[in-house]
């Protein structure tokens, strides 16, 4: 593991004492939206807002407010989602120095993003729960690139965490505002493959601040994950059936209605979002041998003509 550069940064950050506020990695009125799906069919979003500057343990940082909005699935005859009350969660605190973003976690600051890391470099999220067979939470840089957002190119990291990490980061990280695929902050992990633990599944939706115009992904409304995109398709028309579930050897995928005019494809991702299997479906019912899969939770996405239309979960035992 090559984490010396980021470790050096975090040591320097606490040796420096500056009277002025640190340079922010976001500007005033920064707002993120992350859609989520929870066990039991609950959907919703987290709104994360930069409210003000504050000081934690003598360190100037940003006070981030977290608000959760949930939508509970109702029953027949309409099967509508019923909005729950908004819930204000525990605030989070961040600051940036020397191209490294720190977050306040377990009564200390730890590295959240090392923006100038290179391929093969790693950093420690500062979480080691020793629960569910997990250990230190190490983030690995798989590759680096640039991404065009709002007509400008921004540095981007593609990161992953090991299967034994207590908390993990996965996917693209944009130098301007952080996680572009999953959640802004690390998410908990179950490393015990003998049990299936369901956590909320988060997806980036929107970001903007005073110096960065609004961006939206996947055609989601920022504050209504049921309005458009894949969730609306799932709500309107359930077309994929997966059985048996849980499964250990053969699993069957049934697509109704099935048409030769559409190009149906299933992609099976592991719990970190990495593609493990892909298949184009030529029949209404297709059997797939999963006996070589490791036990645990998987996510199945159905594509029609290259567009995601439905998502479900598969437990392999």
XYZ file of C-alpha atoms in Angstrom:
317
model
C 0.000 0.000 0.000
C 1.389 3.366 -1.031
C -0.203 5.894 1.310
C 2.874 7.888 2.346
C 1.885 11.006 0.388
C -1.558 11.314 1.956
C -0.239 10.410 5.404
C 2.331 13.184 5.052
C -0.444 15.608 4.127
C -2.538 14.831 7.171
C 0.483 15.241 9.472
C 1.374 18.599 7.914
C -2.225 19.799 8.229
C -2.176 19.568 12.011
C 1.293 21.070 12.358
C 0.253 24.201 10.476
C -1.556 26.918 12.387
C -3.199 29.602 10.298
C -5.287 32.509 11.532
C -7.438 32.597 8.380
C -10.098 30.123 7.297
C -8.841 27.289 5.113
C -9.562 27.317 1.411
C -12.779 25.448 0.774
C -13.087 22.696 -1.826
C -16.649 23.877 -2.336
C -18.027 27.406 -2.358
C -20.981 29.068 -0.651
C -24.417 27.434 -0.857
C -23.033 24.080 -1.977
C -25.779 21.437 -2.158
C -25.570 17.725 -3.000
C -28.442 15.303 -3.585
C -27.971 11.540 -3.310
C -30.914 9.247 -4.054
C -31.192 6.048 -2.061
C -33.054 2.757 -1.904
C -33.563 1.091 1.465
C -34.698 -2.401 2.507
C -38.448 -2.841 2.303
C -38.841 -0.874 -0.915
C -38.339 2.538 0.719
C -36.872 5.183 -1.593
C -35.708 8.713 -0.919
C -32.837 11.150 -0.983
C -30.255 12.850 1.202
C -29.795 16.588 0.765
C -26.383 17.748 2.005
C -26.007 21.521 2.368
C -22.999 23.691 3.235
C -24.580 25.904 5.905
C -21.705 27.865 7.422
C -18.085 27.835 8.512
C -17.260 26.512 11.933
C -14.292 25.352 14.020
C -13.812 21.749 15.197
C -10.796 20.885 17.385
C -9.232 24.210 16.386
C -9.592 23.419 12.667
C -11.652 25.785 10.433
C -14.066 23.647 8.426
C -17.432 23.505 6.672
C -20.613 22.653 8.573
C -22.670 20.316 6.357
C -26.332 19.755 7.167
C -27.891 16.401 6.182
C -31.631 16.097 5.572
C -33.281 12.792 4.654
C -36.569 12.503 2.755
C -38.132 9.058 2.480
C -40.966 7.690 0.350
C -42.773 4.651 1.753
C -44.414 2.215 -0.701
C -48.176 2.153 -0.218
C -50.577 -0.670 -0.969
C -53.251 -1.304 -3.583
C -55.074 -0.191 -5.581
C -52.703 2.589 -6.736
C -49.377 1.342 -5.296
C -48.241 4.938 -4.851
C -45.281 6.010 -2.739
C -46.216 7.973 0.374
C -43.769 10.723 1.458
C -42.575 10.481 5.037
C -41.528 13.362 7.262
C -38.159 14.935 6.557
C -35.497 13.962 9.065
C -32.465 16.097 9.940
C -29.495 13.783 10.493
C -26.227 14.336 12.324
C -24.185 17.106 10.620
C -20.818 16.382 9.003
C -17.676 18.535 8.923
C -15.028 18.810 6.204
C -12.088 20.948 5.176
C -9.509 20.873 2.384
C -5.769 21.500 2.489
C -3.017 20.592 0.028
C -5.520 18.930 -2.350
C -6.700 16.598 0.405
C -10.228 16.684 1.844
C -10.582 15.717 5.506
C -13.755 14.767 7.363
C -14.551 14.627 11.068
C -15.153 11.027 12.062
C -15.018 9.213 15.404
C -13.837 12.369 17.223
C -10.934 13.042 14.883
C -10.203 14.238 11.351
C -9.345 11.577 8.779
C -8.742 11.652 5.032
C -11.902 11.566 2.946
C -10.423 12.228 -0.516
C -6.796 12.522 -1.545
C -7.451 14.468 -4.753
C -3.875 14.412 -6.086
C -3.369 10.681 -5.535
C -2.005 8.609 -8.414
C -2.753 5.096 -9.639
C -1.716 2.522 -7.057
C -1.860 4.976 -4.172
C -4.087 4.396 -1.142
C -5.353 6.141 1.956
C -7.012 5.146 5.207
C -10.537 6.419 5.966
C -9.798 6.133 9.671
C -12.469 3.523 10.417
C -11.793 0.067 11.864
C -14.891 -1.396 13.469
C -13.628 -4.998 13.826
C -17.277 -5.984 13.318
C -18.751 -8.381 10.755
C -15.217 -9.693 10.044
C -14.102 -6.251 8.814
C -10.886 -4.327 9.476
C -9.162 -1.100 8.334
C -10.954 0.957 5.705
C -8.435 1.419 2.903
C -9.274 3.239 -0.350
C -7.330 2.302 -3.495
C -6.919 4.450 -6.609
C -7.637 2.267 -9.660
C -7.126 4.932 -12.334
C -7.251 8.701 -12.868
C -8.839 10.772 -15.618
C -10.448 14.119 -16.432
C -14.205 14.702 -16.641
C -16.039 17.492 -18.482
C -18.679 19.111 -16.274
C -20.330 22.445 -17.056
C -17.931 22.973 -19.945
C -14.804 22.597 -17.814
C -12.461 19.657 -17.230
C -11.982 18.474 -13.669
C -9.591 15.840 -12.267
C -11.258 12.553 -11.443
C -10.201 9.489 -9.467
C -11.735 6.029 -9.774
C -11.472 4.416 -6.343
C -12.407 1.148 -4.661
C -12.150 -0.443 -1.230
C -11.134 -3.955 -0.315
C -13.728 -6.596 0.670
C -12.550 -6.463 4.300
C -12.985 -2.695 4.711
C -15.242 -1.623 7.595
C -16.383 1.337 5.508
C -15.884 1.797 1.778
C -15.711 4.295 -1.054
C -16.309 3.161 -4.613
C -16.582 4.766 -8.042
C -15.682 8.148 -9.465
C -14.509 11.039 -7.293
C -14.501 14.503 -8.898
C -11.950 16.983 -7.574
C -14.539 19.758 -7.393
C -17.148 18.173 -5.100
C -16.401 14.505 -4.318
C -18.345 11.305 -5.031
C -19.959 11.237 -8.477
C -21.381 7.695 -8.385
C -22.147 6.694 -4.820
C -22.320 8.625 -1.531
C -20.297 11.644 -0.413
C -19.118 9.891 2.761
C -17.921 6.306 3.396
C -20.602 3.632 3.701
C -20.635 0.653 6.133
C -19.740 -2.812 4.916
C -20.428 -6.403 5.962
C -17.368 -8.602 5.390
C -19.010 -11.787 6.646
C -20.179 -13.580 3.494
C -22.163 -16.078 5.571
C -24.805 -13.469 6.337
C -26.658 -10.962 4.170
C -26.829 -7.445 5.599
C -28.824 -4.907 3.603
C -27.662 -1.302 3.696
C -29.135 1.708 1.961
C -27.921 1.928 -1.629
C -26.977 5.492 -2.666
C -26.606 7.096 -6.093
C -25.362 10.606 -6.897
C -28.070 12.849 -8.310
C -27.209 16.591 -8.244
C -24.677 19.198 -7.155
C -24.320 22.969 -7.349
C -22.839 25.914 -5.479
C -22.373 29.643 -6.100
C -19.426 29.015 -8.438
C -20.615 25.796 -10.076
C -23.912 25.570 -12.037
C -26.329 22.753 -11.298
C -25.512 19.342 -12.722
C -27.969 16.429 -12.751
C -27.329 12.817 -13.679
C -29.611 10.024 -14.890
C -32.429 12.526 -15.530
C -33.378 12.496 -11.844
C -35.185 15.434 -10.292
C -32.901 16.575 -7.478
C -35.584 16.448 -4.794
C -37.878 13.784 -6.248
C -36.279 10.423 -7.067
C -39.676 9.077 -8.148
C -40.218 11.676 -10.870
C -38.083 10.389 -13.741
C -35.320 7.931 -14.555
C -34.979 4.304 -13.578
C -37.111 4.581 -10.430
C -40.118 5.810 -12.405
C -39.801 2.870 -14.778
C -39.690 0.438 -11.874
C -42.737 2.076 -10.302
C -44.746 2.054 -13.511
C -43.968 -1.386 -14.895
C -42.314 -4.347 -13.225
C -40.980 -6.478 -16.077
C -38.213 -8.656 -14.584
C -38.684 -11.630 -12.272
C -35.702 -13.355 -10.644
C -36.170 -16.780 -9.056
C -35.286 -18.541 -6.870
C -34.003 -15.752 -4.657
C -31.893 -16.539 -2.609
C -30.145 -18.972 -4.931
C -26.935 -20.998 -5.000
C -26.719 -22.777 -8.372
C -29.163 -21.795 -11.109
C -31.144 -18.564 -11.178
C -33.853 -17.821 -13.734
C -34.591 -14.435 -15.278
C -38.060 -13.896 -16.724
C -38.772 -10.803 -18.824
C -42.410 -9.907 -19.494
C -43.299 -8.827 -22.025
C -40.347 -10.086 -24.051
C -39.925 -8.762 -27.579
C -37.335 -9.404 -30.249
C -37.639 -5.711 -31.141
C -35.860 -4.688 -27.942
C -32.298 -5.620 -26.999
C -32.659 -6.952 -23.456
C -29.538 -7.283 -21.330
C -28.932 -8.092 -17.677
C -25.832 -6.984 -15.776
C -25.067 -8.477 -12.357
C -23.005 -6.219 -10.088
C -21.495 -7.076 -6.732
C -22.290 -5.003 -3.637
C -19.557 -2.495 -4.573
C -21.091 -1.960 -8.006
C -18.498 -3.928 -9.986
C -19.901 -5.865 -12.948
C -19.553 -9.619 -12.392
C -21.687 -10.984 -15.244
C -23.459 -9.726 -18.344
C -25.830 -11.486 -20.738
C -28.159 -10.587 -23.599
C -31.541 -12.298 -23.239
C -32.984 -13.951 -26.329
C -35.809 -15.797 -24.598
C -38.577 -14.900 -22.175
C -36.937 -17.110 -19.519
C -33.159 -17.520 -19.234
C -31.196 -19.654 -16.746
C -27.826 -18.475 -15.417
C -25.357 -20.633 -13.475
C -24.199 -18.669 -10.388
C -22.477 -21.569 -8.607
C -19.138 -19.770 -9.003
C -20.392 -16.600 -7.295
C -19.233 -15.735 -3.780
C -22.044 -15.701 -1.224
C -23.529 -12.280 -0.609
C -25.686 -9.513 -2.055
C -25.733 -8.684 -5.775
C -27.574 -6.082 -7.820
C -29.175 -6.873 -11.173
C -29.855 -4.157 -13.747
C -32.072 -4.774 -16.763
C -31.210 -2.776 -19.876
C -33.491 -2.340 -22.887
C -31.770 -1.019 -25.998
C -28.851 0.103 -23.834
C -30.967 2.045 -21.306
C -31.419 0.932 -17.663
C -35.101 0.288 -16.959
C -35.181 -1.839 -13.833
C -33.044 -2.835 -10.868
C -33.442 -5.611 -8.295
C -31.381 -7.546 -5.772
C -30.145 -11.155 -5.712
C -28.871 -13.015 -2.652
C -26.396 -15.814 -3.347
C -26.012 -18.383 -0.582
